[in-house]
C-alpha cells in the first residue's frame, strides 16, 4: 500500500512540475523580462521532459507498483488528472460567481 500511495504522490509532483515549467513560459511571455534561455527554452525542455515522465509513469503504473492487470493499475493514477479537472472546474465556478475573490487567489495578504 505504501508503494501505491507514494507512487501517486510522485506522479502528482511530476505533473505539477510539468505544469509549472509551462507556466513560467506563459508568465514571462505576458510580463516580459529575463533572457530567452531562462524564460522560454529551458522551461520548455523541462516541461516536456516532465510531461513525458508523467505519461511514462501513468502508463506503466501497474508495473512500477505491482498492480499489473487489476483495476488499481489505471484507477489510482487516474486520480491525479481527475483532481486537476475538478480543481479547474471549481476555479471556473469561483471566477464566474465571485470574480473579486478569484482575483485574490494566490495573493500573500497580511493576517
Short mmCIF file of C-alpha atoms in Angstrom, two decimals:
data_model
loop_
_atom_site.label_atom_id
_atom_site.label_comp_id
_atom_site.label_asym_id
_atom_site.label_seq_id
_atom_site.Cartn_x
_atom_site.Cartn_y
_atom_site.Cartn_z
CA UNK A 1 0.00 0.00 0.00
CA UNK A 2 2.84 2.40 0.79
CA UNK A 3 4.26 1.87 -2.70
CA UNK A 4 0.92 2.65 -4.32
CA UNK A 5 0.37 5.86 -2.39
CA UNK A 6 3.96 7.11 -2.65
CA UNK A 7 3.86 6.48 -6.40
CA UNK A 8 0.67 8.54 -6.64
CA UNK A 9 2.43 11.36 -4.77
CA UNK A 10 5.42 11.12 -7.09
CA UNK A 11 3.16 11.19 -10.13
CA UNK A 12 1.35 14.26 -8.78
CA UNK A 13 4.59 16.14 -8.10
CA UNK A 14 5.93 15.37 -11.58
CA UNK A 15 2.66 16.56 -13.10
CA UNK A 16 2.79 19.79 -11.12
CA UNK A 17 6.41 20.33 -12.13
CA UNK A 18 5.47 19.95 -15.80
CA UNK A 19 2.62 22.44 -15.46
CA UNK A 20 4.83 24.86 -13.52
CA UNK A 21 7.51 24.75 -16.21
CA UNK A 22 4.94 25.67 -18.83
CA UNK A 23 3.52 28.36 -16.53
CA UNK A 24 6.94 30.02 -16.41
CA UNK A 25 6.81 30.43 -20.18
CA UNK A 26 3.31 31.90 -20.05
CA UNK A 27 4.21 34.28 -17.20
CA UNK A 28 7.28 35.73 -18.88
CA UNK A 29 5.52 35.94 -22.25
CA UNK A 30 2.93 38.13 -20.58
CA UNK A 31 5.17 40.11 -18.19
CA UNK A 32 8.37 40.29 -20.22
CA UNK A 33 11.87 40.31 -18.80
CA UNK A 34 14.52 37.65 -18.44
CA UNK A 35 16.65 36.03 -21.07
CA UNK A 36 15.06 33.77 -23.68
CA UNK A 37 17.19 30.88 -22.44
CA UNK A 38 15.86 31.06 -18.87
CA UNK A 39 12.29 32.09 -19.68
CA UNK A 40 11.47 30.05 -22.78
CA UNK A 41 13.98 27.40 -23.83
CA UNK A 42 14.94 25.75 -20.53
CA UNK A 43 11.39 25.78 -19.07
CA UNK A 44 10.09 24.25 -22.33
CA UNK A 45 12.71 21.48 -22.21
CA UNK A 46 11.99 20.80 -18.53
CA UNK A 47 8.22 20.84 -19.12
CA UNK A 48 8.46 18.39 -22.00
CA UNK A 49 10.71 16.03 -20.03
CA UNK A 50 8.41 16.15 -17.00
CA UNK A 51 5.33 15.62 -19.18
CA UNK A 52 7.00 12.61 -20.84
CA UNK A 53 7.89 11.19 -17.41
CA UNK A 54 4.31 11.73 -16.25
CA UNK A 55 2.93 9.84 -19.24
CA UNK A 56 5.51 7.04 -18.86
CA UNK A 57 4.75 6.57 -15.16
CA UNK A 58 1.00 6.80 -15.80
CA UNK A 59 1.11 4.14 -18.50
CA UNK A 60 3.43 1.83 -16.54
CA UNK A 61 1.93 2.40 -13.10
CA UNK A 62 0.92 -1.23 -12.73
CA UNK A 63 4.42 -2.49 -13.49
CA UNK A 64 6.01 0.04 -11.13
CA UNK A 65 3.75 -0.81 -8.19
CA UNK A 66 2.96 -4.46 -8.74
CA UNK A 67 -0.73 -3.87 -9.53
CA UNK A 68 -0.45 -5.18 -13.09
CA UNK A 69 -3.68 -6.45 -14.59
CA UNK A 70 -6.03 -5.14 -11.92
CA UNK A 71 -8.23 -2.08 -11.89
CA UNK A 72 -5.81 -0.35 -9.49
CA UNK A 73 -3.25 -0.09 -12.29
CA UNK A 74 -5.42 2.50 -14.05
CA UNK A 75 -7.72 3.71 -11.27
CA UNK A 76 -5.06 5.07 -8.90
CA UNK A 77 -3.09 7.12 -11.44
CA UNK A 78 -6.37 8.44 -12.85
CA UNK A 79 -6.93 10.26 -9.55
CA UNK A 80 -4.24 12.81 -10.50
CA UNK A 81 -5.84 14.15 -13.73
CA UNK A 82 -9.31 13.81 -12.15
CA UNK A 83 -8.19 16.04 -9.28
CA UNK A 84 -6.80 18.57 -11.76
CA UNK A 85 -10.05 18.67 -13.74
CA UNK A 86 -12.14 19.05 -10.57
CA UNK A 87 -9.87 21.87 -9.36
CA UNK A 88 -10.10 23.63 -12.72
CA UNK A 89 -13.90 23.37 -12.75
CA UNK A 90 -14.16 24.71 -9.19
CA UNK A 91 -11.86 27.62 -10.08
CA UNK A 92 -14.00 28.44 -13.12
CA UNK A 93 -17.12 28.37 -10.96
CA UNK A 94 -15.50 30.71 -8.44
CA UNK A 95 -14.34 33.01 -11.24
CA UNK A 96 -17.88 33.36 -12.56
CA UNK A 97 -19.63 33.60 -9.19
CA UNK A 98 -17.16 35.78 -7.24
CA UNK A 99 -14.55 37.44 -9.51
CA UNK A 100 -13.10 39.56 -6.69
CA UNK A 101 -12.39 36.53 -4.54
CA UNK A 102 -10.97 34.70 -7.54
CA UNK A 103 -8.64 37.64 -8.26
CA UNK A 104 -7.28 37.45 -4.70
CA UNK A 105 -6.42 33.76 -5.02
CA UNK A 106 -2.71 33.20 -4.59
CA UNK A 107 -2.00 36.63 -3.16
CA UNK A 108 0.00 36.93 0.03
CA UNK A 109 -2.25 39.06 2.18
CA UNK A 110 -1.27 40.13 5.71
CA UNK A 111 -3.18 38.44 8.53
#
